[in-house]
mmCIF file of C-alpha atoms and ligand atoms in Angstrom:
data_model
loop_
_atom_site.group_PDB
_atom_site.id
_atom_site.type_symbol
_atom_site.label_atom_id
_atom_site.label_comp_id
_atom_site.label_asym_id
_atom_site.label_seq_id
_atom_site.Cartn_x
_atom_site.Cartn_y
_atom_site.Cartn_z
ATOM 1 C CA MET A 1 18.939 5.552 -10.354
ATOM 2 C CA LYS A 2 15.825 7.217 -8.967
ATOM 3 C CA ARG A 3 14.656 6.208 -5.540
ATOM 4 C CA MET A 4 11.219 4.825 -4.710
ATOM 5 C CA LEU A 5 9.668 4.413 -1.284
ATOM 6 C CA THR A 6 6.341 3.071 -0.157
ATOM 7 C CA GLY A 7 4.682 1.323 2.755
ATOM 8 C CA LEU A 8 1.504 -0.414 3.837
ATOM 9 C CA GLN A 9 -0.100 -0.456 7.259
ATOM 10 C CA PRO A 10 -0.230 -3.825 9.027
ATOM 11 C CA THR A 11 -3.940 -3.464 9.716
ATOM 12 C CA GLY A 12 -5.330 -6.700 8.291
ATOM 13 C CA VAL A 13 -4.525 -9.330 5.694
ATOM 14 C CA ILE A 14 -3.989 -7.655 2.348
ATOM 15 C CA THR A 15 -6.596 -8.114 -0.334
ATOM 16 C CA LEU A 16 -6.503 -9.104 -3.970
ATOM 17 C CA GLY A 17 -7.047 -5.355 -4.591
ATOM 18 C CA ASN A 18 -3.895 -4.435 -2.657
ATOM 19 C CA TYR A 19 -2.015 -7.195 -4.486
ATOM 20 C CA ILE A 20 -3.043 -6.087 -7.970
ATOM 21 C CA GLY A 21 -3.107 -2.340 -7.256
ATOM 22 C CA ALA A 22 -0.045 -1.989 -5.056
ATOM 23 C CA ILE A 23 2.180 -5.038 -4.534
ATOM 24 C CA LYS A 24 2.402 -6.142 -8.168
ATOM 25 C CA GLN A 25 3.421 -2.569 -9.047
ATOM 26 C CA MET A 26 6.144 -2.620 -6.398
ATOM 27 C CA VAL A 27 7.465 -5.876 -7.854
ATOM 28 C CA LYS A 28 7.654 -4.205 -11.249
ATOM 29 C CA TYR A 29 9.276 -1.037 -9.906
ATOM 30 C CA GLN A 30 11.985 -2.877 -7.991
ATOM 31 C CA ASP A 31 13.880 -3.286 -11.264
ATOM 32 C CA GLU A 32 13.467 0.354 -12.263
ATOM 33 C CA TYR A 33 14.194 2.142 -8.980
ATOM 34 C CA GLU A 34 16.313 1.857 -5.895
ATOM 35 C CA SER A 35 13.480 0.714 -3.647
ATOM 36 C CA PHE A 36 12.574 1.124 0.010
ATOM 37 C CA ILE A 37 9.561 -0.807 1.266
ATOM 38 C CA PHE A 38 8.398 -0.760 4.839
ATOM 39 C CA VAL A 39 5.607 -1.678 7.214
ATOM 40 C CA ALA A 40 3.935 1.490 8.539
ATOM 41 C CA ASP A 41 3.244 0.238 12.058
ATOM 42 C CA LEU A 42 3.542 3.705 13.650
ATOM 43 C CA HIS A 43 0.656 4.812 11.465
ATOM 44 C CA ALA A 44 -1.390 1.804 12.553
ATOM 45 C CA ILE A 45 -1.703 3.121 16.127
ATOM 46 C CA THR A 46 -3.295 6.439 15.145
ATOM 47 C CA VAL A 47 -6.755 4.868 15.444
ATOM 48 C CA PRO A 48 -8.114 3.031 18.528
ATOM 49 C CA LYS A 49 -6.562 -0.356 19.244
ATOM 50 C CA GLN A 50 -8.023 -2.879 16.878
ATOM 51 C CA ASN A 51 -8.521 -6.541 17.552
ATOM 52 C CA PHE A 52 -5.365 -7.776 15.922
ATOM 53 C CA ASN A 53 -1.900 -8.560 17.147
ATOM 54 C CA LEU A 54 0.360 -5.828 15.776
ATOM 55 C CA LYS A 55 3.537 -7.859 16.079
ATOM 56 C CA GLU A 56 2.070 -10.869 14.267
ATOM 57 C CA ASN A 57 0.492 -8.692 11.596
ATOM 58 C CA THR A 58 3.791 -6.932 10.953
ATOM 59 C CA LYS A 59 5.646 -10.200 10.463
ATOM 60 C CA SER A 60 2.826 -11.531 8.339
ATOM 61 C CA LEU A 61 2.905 -8.480 6.062
ATOM 62 C CA ILE A 62 6.650 -8.845 5.573
ATOM 63 C CA ALA A 63 6.165 -12.545 4.714
ATOM 64 C CA LEU A 64 3.463 -11.559 2.228
ATOM 65 C CA TYR A 65 5.693 -8.900 0.623
ATOM 66 C CA LEU A 66 8.342 -11.575 0.119
ATOM 67 C CA ALA A 67 5.877 -14.234 -1.047
ATOM 68 C CA CYS A 68 4.460 -11.803 -3.623
ATOM 69 C CA GLY A 69 7.892 -11.301 -5.145
ATOM 70 C CA ILE A 70 9.407 -8.307 -3.347
ATOM 71 C CA ASP A 71 13.054 -9.261 -3.501
ATOM 72 C CA PRO A 72 15.167 -8.421 -0.441
ATOM 73 C CA LYS A 73 18.219 -8.135 -2.706
ATOM 74 C CA LYS A 74 16.562 -5.380 -4.722
ATOM 75 C CA ASN A 75 14.734 -3.591 -1.883
ATOM 76 C CA THR A 76 15.520 -2.231 1.532
ATOM 77 C CA ILE A 77 12.733 -3.829 3.571
ATOM 78 C CA PHE A 78 12.128 -2.608 7.105
ATOM 79 C CA VAL A 79 9.696 -1.889 9.917
ATOM 80 C CA GLN A 80 9.010 1.812 10.534
ATOM 81 C CA SER A 81 8.972 1.644 14.360
ATOM 82 C CA GLN A 82 12.455 0.102 14.382
ATOM 83 C CA ASN A 83 13.851 3.348 13.039
ATOM 84 C CA GLU A 84 13.558 6.105 15.621
ATOM 85 C CA TYR A 85 14.469 8.798 13.077
ATOM 86 C CA HIS A 86 10.954 8.660 11.599
ATOM 87 C CA ALA A 87 9.412 10.003 14.808
ATOM 88 C CA ASN A 88 12.345 12.383 15.409
ATOM 89 C CA LEU A 89 12.065 14.042 12.032
ATOM 90 C CA SER A 90 8.299 14.053 12.292
ATOM 91 C CA TRP A 91 8.497 16.470 15.226
ATOM 92 C CA VAL A 92 10.701 18.860 13.266
ATOM 93 C CA LEU A 93 8.331 18.666 10.303
ATOM 94 C CA GLU A 94 5.316 19.266 12.552
ATOM 95 C CA CYS A 95 6.913 22.586 13.356
ATOM 96 C CA ASN A 96 6.890 23.294 9.625
ATOM 97 C CA ALA A 97 3.346 22.139 8.928
ATOM 98 C CA TYR A 98 0.242 24.231 9.465
ATOM 99 C CA PHE A 99 -2.842 23.395 11.469
ATOM 100 C CA GLY A 100 -4.991 24.648 8.597
ATOM 101 C CA GLU A 101 -3.520 22.412 5.927
ATOM 102 C CA LEU A 102 -3.649 19.338 8.174
ATOM 103 C CA SER A 103 -7.290 20.122 8.983
ATOM 104 C CA ARG A 104 -8.077 19.918 5.278
ATOM 105 C CA MET A 105 -6.845 16.339 4.785
ATOM 106 C CA HIS A 106 -9.677 14.122 3.481
ATOM 107 C CA GLN A 107 -8.579 11.094 5.468
ATOM 108 C CA PHE A 108 -8.464 13.053 8.715
ATOM 109 C CA LYS A 109 -11.876 14.582 8.082
ATOM 110 C CA GLU A 110 -13.364 11.193 7.290
ATOM 111 C CA LYS A 111 -11.811 9.310 10.206
ATOM 112 C CA SER A 112 -12.513 11.991 12.806
ATOM 113 C CA LYS A 113 -16.045 12.759 11.640
ATOM 114 C CA GLY A 114 -18.624 12.471 14.393
ATOM 115 C CA LYS A 115 -16.005 11.326 16.909
ATOM 116 C CA GLU A 116 -15.201 13.150 20.102
ATOM 117 C CA ASN A 117 -12.013 11.360 20.966
ATOM 118 C CA PHE A 118 -9.760 10.961 17.995
ATOM 119 C CA THR A 119 -6.039 11.160 18.652
ATOM 120 C CA ALA A 120 -3.592 13.956 17.929
ATOM 121 C CA GLY A 121 -1.682 11.233 16.032
ATOM 122 C CA LEU A 122 -4.573 10.903 13.592
ATOM 123 C CA PHE A 123 -4.230 14.619 12.944
ATOM 124 C CA THR A 124 -0.437 14.601 12.471
ATOM 125 C CA TYR A 125 -0.488 11.314 10.521
ATOM 126 C CA PRO A 126 0.406 13.055 7.219
ATOM 127 C CA VAL A 127 3.458 14.666 8.818
ATOM 128 C CA LEU A 128 4.794 11.292 9.933
ATOM 129 C CA MET A 129 4.200 10.116 6.385
ATOM 130 C CA ALA A 130 6.149 13.116 5.083
ATOM 131 C CA SER A 131 8.951 12.139 7.451
ATOM 132 C CA ASP A 132 8.948 8.544 6.071
ATOM 133 C CA ILE A 133 9.336 9.918 2.577
ATOM 134 C CA LEU A 134 11.749 12.826 3.126
ATOM 135 C CA LEU A 135 14.191 10.879 5.329
ATOM 136 C CA TYR A 136 15.197 8.739 2.348
ATOM 137 C CA ASP A 137 15.271 11.331 -0.435
ATOM 138 C CA ALA A 138 12.540 9.392 -2.234
ATOM 139 C CA ASP A 139 11.860 10.697 -5.753
ATOM 140 C CA ILE A 140 8.808 8.540 -6.356
ATOM 141 C CA VAL A 141 6.085 7.398 -3.953
ATOM 142 C CA PRO A 142 3.612 4.824 -5.323
ATOM 143 C CA VAL A 143 0.315 5.136 -3.457
ATOM 144 C CA GLY A 144 -3.390 4.716 -3.997
ATOM 145 C CA ILE A 145 -5.454 7.749 -4.924
ATOM 146 C CA ASP A 146 -6.617 8.113 -1.288
ATOM 147 C CA GLN A 147 -3.017 8.821 -0.218
ATOM 148 C CA LYS A 148 -2.212 11.313 -2.975
ATOM 149 C CA GLN A 149 -3.090 14.289 -0.798
ATOM 150 C CA HIS A 150 -0.631 13.071 1.837
ATOM 151 C CA VAL A 151 2.212 12.938 -0.683
ATOM 152 C CA GLU A 152 1.259 16.432 -1.793
ATOM 153 C CA ILE A 153 1.560 17.764 1.741
ATOM 154 C CA ALA A 154 4.963 16.032 1.988
ATOM 155 C CA ARG A 155 5.949 18.019 -1.110
ATOM 156 C CA ASP A 156 4.684 21.262 0.431
ATOM 157 C CA ILE A 157 6.538 20.640 3.678
ATOM 158 C CA ALA A 158 9.759 19.773 1.793
ATOM 159 C CA ILE A 159 9.562 22.961 -0.283
ATOM 160 C CA ARG A 160 8.767 25.065 2.791
ATOM 161 C CA PHE A 161 11.662 23.606 4.775
ATOM 162 C CA ASN A 162 14.067 24.015 1.839
ATOM 163 C CA ASN A 163 13.061 27.669 1.481
ATOM 164 C CA LYS A 164 13.465 28.345 5.162
ATOM 165 C CA TYR A 165 16.697 26.470 5.901
ATOM 166 C CA GLY A 166 18.312 25.861 2.514
ATOM 167 C CA LYS A 167 18.030 22.844 0.234
ATOM 168 C CA THR A 168 17.716 19.761 2.404
ATOM 169 C CA PHE A 169 14.964 17.539 1.018
ATOM 170 C CA ILE A 170 14.157 16.058 -2.373
ATOM 171 C CA VAL A 171 10.617 17.042 -3.382
ATOM 172 C CA PRO A 172 8.825 13.697 -4.003
ATOM 173 C CA GLU A 173 6.304 12.820 -6.707
ATOM 174 C CA PRO A 174 3.286 10.592 -6.080
ATOM 175 C CA LEU A 175 2.869 7.709 -8.494
ATOM 176 C CA ILE A 176 -0.757 6.694 -8.719
ATOM 177 C CA SER A 177 -1.506 3.256 -10.137
ATOM 178 C CA ASP A 178 -3.663 3.543 -13.248
ATOM 179 C CA THR A 179 -7.409 3.255 -12.984
ATOM 180 C CA GLY A 180 -7.460 -0.012 -14.922
ATOM 181 C CA THR A 181 -6.213 -1.750 -11.808
ATOM 182 C CA LYS A 182 -8.876 -0.636 -9.315
ATOM 183 C CA ILE A 183 -10.391 -3.851 -8.083
ATOM 184 C CA ALA A 184 -14.005 -3.682 -6.896
ATOM 185 C CA ASP A 185 -15.879 -5.468 -4.139
ATOM 186 C CA LEU A 186 -17.352 -8.765 -5.398
ATOM 187 C CA VAL A 187 -20.720 -8.250 -3.706
ATOM 188 C CA ASP A 188 -21.071 -4.526 -4.418
ATOM 189 C CA PRO A 189 -18.957 -3.875 -7.520
ATOM 190 C CA THR A 190 -19.594 -0.133 -7.348
ATOM 191 C CA LYS A 191 -17.354 -0.029 -4.236
ATOM 192 C CA LYS A 192 -13.619 -0.640 -4.074
ATOM 193 C CA MET A 193 -12.473 -3.958 -2.591
ATOM 194 C CA SER A 194 -11.209 -2.832 0.795
ATOM 195 C CA LYS A 195 -9.361 -4.344 3.750
ATOM 196 C CA SER A 196 -11.904 -2.833 6.101
ATOM 197 C CA SER A 197 -15.028 -3.987 4.273
ATOM 198 C CA GLU A 198 -17.803 -5.360 6.493
ATOM 199 C CA ASN A 199 -19.061 -8.029 4.118
ATOM 200 C CA GLN A 200 -16.320 -10.668 3.831
ATOM 201 C CA ASN A 201 -17.924 -12.217 0.742
ATOM 202 C CA GLY A 202 -16.974 -9.174 -1.299
ATOM 203 C CA VAL A 203 -13.305 -9.283 -0.378
ATOM 204 C CA ILE A 204 -10.601 -11.791 -1.284
ATOM 205 C CA ARG A 205 -7.705 -11.831 1.138
ATOM 206 C CA LEU A 206 -4.391 -13.388 0.239
ATOM 207 C CA LEU A 207 -4.557 -15.789 3.192
ATOM 208 C CA ASP A 208 -8.174 -16.893 2.657
ATOM 209 C CA ASP A 209 -8.917 -20.580 2.258
ATOM 210 C CA LEU A 210 -8.604 -21.425 -1.441
ATOM 211 C CA GLU A 211 -12.021 -23.070 -1.713
ATOM 212 C CA LEU A 212 -13.588 -20.042 -0.060
ATOM 213 C CA ILE A 213 -11.914 -17.799 -2.643
ATOM 214 C CA ARG A 214 -13.381 -19.932 -5.423
ATOM 215 C CA LYS A 215 -16.845 -19.690 -3.859
ATOM 216 C CA LYS A 216 -16.623 -15.902 -3.488
ATOM 217 C CA ILE A 217 -15.794 -15.527 -7.185
ATOM 218 C CA MET A 218 -18.509 -17.947 -8.310
ATOM 219 C CA LYS A 219 -21.030 -15.946 -6.254
ATOM 220 C CA ALA A 220 -19.789 -12.516 -7.393
ATOM 221 C CA THR A 221 -22.563 -10.079 -8.293
ATOM 222 C CA THR A 222 -23.132 -9.709 -12.034
ATOM 223 C CA ASP A 223 -25.891 -8.319 -14.234
ATOM 224 C CA SER A 224 -28.548 -10.316 -16.027
ATOM 225 C CA ASP A 225 -27.666 -10.071 -19.709
ATOM 226 C CA SER A 226 -25.009 -12.805 -19.842
ATOM 227 C CA ILE A 227 -22.608 -11.055 -22.234
ATOM 228 C CA ILE A 228 -18.959 -10.853 -21.288
ATOM 229 C CA LYS A 229 -18.200 -7.294 -22.225
ATOM 230 C CA TYR A 230 -16.307 -4.510 -20.456
ATOM 231 C CA ASP A 231 -18.599 -1.687 -19.377
ATOM 232 C CA GLU A 232 -17.764 -0.258 -15.967
ATOM 233 C CA GLU A 233 -20.986 1.677 -15.718
ATOM 234 C CA LYS A 234 -23.581 -0.763 -16.922
ATOM 235 C CA LYS A 235 -21.753 -3.997 -16.066
ATOM 236 C CA PRO A 236 -19.522 -3.250 -13.063
ATOM 237 C CA GLY A 237 -19.479 -6.857 -11.815
ATOM 238 C CA ILE A 238 -18.344 -8.448 -15.063
ATOM 239 C CA SER A 239 -15.956 -5.545 -15.732
ATOM 240 C CA ASN A 240 -14.348 -6.173 -12.355
ATOM 241 C CA LEU A 241 -13.849 -9.861 -13.127
ATOM 242 C CA ILE A 242 -12.384 -8.886 -16.500
ATOM 243 C CA ASN A 243 -9.989 -6.506 -14.716
ATOM 244 C CA ILE A 244 -8.903 -9.211 -12.298
ATOM 245 C CA TYR A 245 -8.413 -11.743 -15.093
ATOM 246 C CA SER A 246 -6.544 -9.204 -17.209
ATOM 247 C CA SER A 247 -4.221 -8.167 -14.360
ATOM 248 C CA LEU A 248 -3.297 -11.743 -13.518
ATOM 249 C CA THR A 249 -2.880 -13.099 -17.051
ATOM 250 C CA GLY A 250 -1.563 -10.011 -18.870
ATOM 251 C CA LYS A 251 -4.300 -10.428 -21.514
ATOM 252 C CA THR A 252 -5.954 -7.261 -22.788
ATOM 253 C CA ILE A 253 -9.651 -6.539 -22.280
ATOM 254 C CA LYS A 254 -10.245 -6.974 -25.998
ATOM 255 C CA GLN A 255 -8.538 -10.387 -26.002
ATOM 256 C CA ILE A 256 -10.678 -11.469 -23.048
ATOM 257 C CA GLU A 257 -13.919 -10.284 -24.669
ATOM 258 C CA ASP A 258 -12.999 -12.269 -27.811
ATOM 259 C CA GLU A 259 -11.951 -15.353 -25.868
ATOM 260 C CA PHE A 260 -15.262 -15.493 -23.978
ATOM 261 C CA LYS A 261 -17.560 -14.223 -26.730
ATOM 262 C CA SER A 262 -19.679 -17.352 -26.664
ATOM 263 C CA SER A 263 -19.321 -18.286 -22.981
ATOM 264 C CA ASN A 264 -21.783 -17.708 -20.200
ATOM 265 C CA TYR A 265 -21.033 -16.044 -16.856
ATOM 266 C CA GLY A 266 -20.651 -19.381 -15.045
ATOM 267 C CA THR A 267 -17.916 -20.530 -17.420
ATOM 268 C CA PHE A 268 -16.102 -17.210 -17.255
ATOM 269 C CA LYS A 269 -16.281 -17.078 -13.454
ATOM 270 C CA LYS A 270 -14.828 -20.573 -13.251
ATOM 271 C CA VAL A 271 -11.852 -19.563 -15.410
ATOM 272 C CA VAL A 272 -11.306 -16.391 -13.347
ATOM 273 C CA ALA A 273 -11.546 -18.433 -10.126
ATOM 274 C CA ASP A 274 -8.944 -20.919 -11.450
ATOM 275 C CA VAL A 275 -6.496 -18.121 -12.276
ATOM 276 C CA VAL A 276 -6.974 -16.335 -8.937
ATOM 277 C CA VAL A 277 -6.765 -19.536 -6.884
ATOM 278 C CA ASN A 278 -3.683 -20.663 -8.775
ATOM 279 C CA GLU A 279 -1.906 -17.342 -8.180
ATOM 280 C CA ILE A 280 -2.876 -17.144 -4.504
ATOM 281 C CA GLU A 281 -1.984 -20.803 -3.911
ATOM 282 C CA LYS A 282 1.583 -20.088 -5.050
ATOM 283 C CA ILE A 283 1.751 -17.008 -2.816
ATOM 284 C CA GLN A 284 0.447 -18.928 0.211
ATOM 285 C CA LYS A 285 2.966 -21.721 -0.274
ATOM 286 C CA LYS A 286 5.836 -19.237 -0.278
ATOM 287 C CA TYR A 287 4.248 -17.258 2.566
ATOM 288 C CA TYR A 288 4.306 -20.226 4.936
ATOM 289 C CA GLU A 289 7.834 -21.136 3.874
ATOM 290 C CA TYR A 290 9.033 -17.598 4.718
ATOM 291 C CA LEU A 291 7.056 -17.411 7.909
ATOM 292 C CA ASN A 292 8.566 -20.624 9.244
ATOM 293 C CA SER A 293 12.107 -20.133 7.990
ATOM 294 C CA GLY A 294 13.611 -17.573 10.379
ATOM 295 C CA ILE A 295 14.807 -15.594 7.370
ATOM 296 C CA ILE A 296 12.414 -12.706 8.026
ATOM 297 C CA ASP A 297 14.351 -11.491 11.048
ATOM 298 C CA GLU A 298 17.578 -11.619 9.052
ATOM 299 C CA ILE A 299 16.059 -9.613 6.212
ATOM 300 C CA LEU A 300 14.631 -7.039 8.626
ATOM 301 C CA LYS A 301 17.925 -6.694 10.452
ATOM 302 C CA GLU A 302 19.753 -6.014 7.241
ATOM 303 C CA GLY A 303 16.975 -3.672 6.118
ATOM 304 C CA ILE A 304 16.865 -1.594 9.262
ATOM 305 C CA ASN A 305 20.654 -1.277 9.399
ATOM 306 C CA LYS A 306 20.650 0.124 5.902
ATOM 307 C CA ALA A 307 17.593 2.321 6.439
ATOM 308 C CA ARG A 308 19.060 3.769 9.606
ATOM 309 C CA ILE A 309 22.262 4.856 7.854
ATOM 310 C CA TYR A 310 20.308 6.907 5.294
ATOM 311 C CA ALA A 311 17.925 8.257 7.913
ATOM 312 C CA LYS A 312 20.661 9.261 10.362
ATOM 313 C CA SER A 313 22.566 11.157 7.736
ATOM 314 C CA LYS A 314 19.444 13.063 6.683
ATOM 315 C CA TYR A 315 18.411 13.795 10.248
ATOM 316 C CA ASP A 316 21.933 15.034 11.086
ATOM 317 C CA ALA A 317 21.735 17.380 8.106
ATOM 318 C CA VAL A 318 18.380 18.673 9.364
ATOM 319 C CA LYS A 319 19.768 19.260 12.860
ATOM 320 C CA ASN A 320 22.689 21.212 11.416
ATOM 321 C CA LYS A 321 20.449 23.354 9.246
ATOM 322 C CA ILE A 322 18.202 24.213 12.158
ATOM 323 C CA GLY A 323 21.105 24.823 14.500
ATOM 324 C CA PHE A 324 20.434 22.260 17.208
ATOM 325 C CA TYR A 325 23.397 22.111 19.545
ATOM 326 C CA ASN A 326 25.610 19.099 18.907
HETATM 327 P P1 LIG B 1 -5.222 0.419 1.608
HETATM 328 O O1 LIG B 1 -5.435 -1.034 1.845
HETATM 329 O O2 LIG B 1 -6.482 1.120 1.257
HETATM 330 O O3 LIG B 1 -4.414 1.068 2.694
HETATM 331 O O4 LIG B 1 -4.341 0.568 0.276
HETATM 332 C C1 LIG B 1 -2.992 0.206 0.176
HETATM 333 C C2 LIG B 1 -2.587 0.189 -1.281
HETATM 334 O O5 LIG B 1 -3.316 -0.808 -2.021
HETATM 335 C C3 LIG B 1 -2.820 1.508 -2.016
HETATM 336 O O6 LIG B 1 -1.731 1.729 -2.896
HETATM 337 C C4 LIG B 1 -4.089 1.273 -2.804
HETATM 338 O O7 LIG B 1 -4.178 1.989 -3.980
HETATM 339 C C5 LIG B 1 -4.022 -0.212 -3.123
HETATM 340 N N1 LIG B 1 -5.374 -0.746 -3.156
HETATM 341 C C6 LIG B 1 -6.189 -0.906 -2.093
HETATM 342 N N2 LIG B 1 -7.374 -1.431 -2.466
HETATM 343 C C7 LIG B 1 -7.327 -1.561 -3.811
HETATM 344 C C8 LIG B 1 -8.241 -2.021 -4.792
HETATM 345 N N3 LIG B 1 -9.459 -2.455 -4.469
HETATM 346 N N4 LIG B 1 -7.859 -2.019 -6.085
HETATM 347 C C9 LIG B 1 -6.624 -1.599 -6.419
HETATM 348 N N5 LIG B 1 -5.711 -1.152 -5.553
HETATM 349 C C10 LIG B 1 -6.046 -1.124 -4.258
HETATM 350 N N1 LIG B 2 -0.514 6.029 4.735
HETATM 351 C C1 LIG B 2 -0.225 4.934 3.835
HETATM 352 C C2 LIG B 2 -1.463 4.055 3.686
HETATM 353 O O1 LIG B 2 -2.268 3.972 4.579
HETATM 354 C C3 LIG B 2 0.928 4.102 4.340
HETATM 355 C C4 LIG B 2 2.183 4.903 4.414
HETATM 356 C C5 LIG B 2 2.768 5.415 5.552
HETATM 357 C C6 LIG B 2 2.978 5.328 3.319
HETATM 358 N N2 LIG B 2 3.893 6.079 5.224
HETATM 359 C C7 LIG B 2 4.057 6.081 3.878
HETATM 360 C C8 LIG B 2 2.890 5.135 1.943
HETATM 361 C C9 LIG B 2 5.044 6.653 3.079
HETATM 362 C C10 LIG B 2 3.877 5.728 1.139
HETATM 363 C C11 LIG B 2 4.941 6.471 1.706
HETATM 364 O O2 LIG B 2 -1.593 3.389 2.651
#
């Protein structure tokens, strides 16, 4: 069975976009791959301290993974910082990564632009990510398009290390979710719905109040012609609502256009709001059950024990190849 690994940073409550674009995919893949899913908390400290509680956010993200259907029996679920091998291997990989290639990373360029004091961690971020991936012999890494370049550098580092020291790492493949599942901002539907968006009205978060979610959908920006038809360019707002409705119900775009042929935007928005609220209500119910049950620590303990066994064996192999004294 091929192995899949992916992680999210605990930098804010995940959005409906993350849920549709990332988490729902992970739930699907857990039956097809041997899966490793983690919280990338080491990556979360590469930027200045933000106004959230890292510990609480980490636990909350694990509870959300579980509430969204990530099954601890089918996945190894763990917290990155609990496994010291990630940082250990990262150093070794840094010595096999080039300044030039890291300088070319889009995310680094964007996040360091105009700043005097960005951290060295922001610069080596992709190497830590390569370490996350290569420690577990992951074949497949599902990520958003913005992270594709980071998986590519993980591939380059793996190939370079294998050539230098002999075959040690599996060369991973990125798996990019298809474009049909890009969810846009509700206020500005030409932008992607993003965790870090300034205008809260454009973003639905999985822990938002349910009535607020309904209001955000009812107020979503649309065009003025009142026809429910998919056209990303001319009708980005309605197309986004169609995408959301399609992702949550499994109906095709064509079926949705037919179903709402003689409806107005208000009616369609109400139906979309009902579906979204219904789905998120179920997730929230499970979320609070998990959060208050004490089971999270048990799952994480089991997860980290398993993760550490794989990681130790890979790191030992690396040490042997390099010739560290042991
Ligand atoms: P981010 O929150 O940008 O770190 O993204 C984490 C994961 O969620 C990545 O796999 C993204 O592709 C996915 N994702 C984030 N925002 C959206 C969105 N608006 N639509 C679809 N997928 C998204
Ligand atoms: N950098 C990823 C993001 O921000 C999170 C991440 C860290 C990751 N390590 C990873 C994703 C390894 C996949 C594999 O979304």
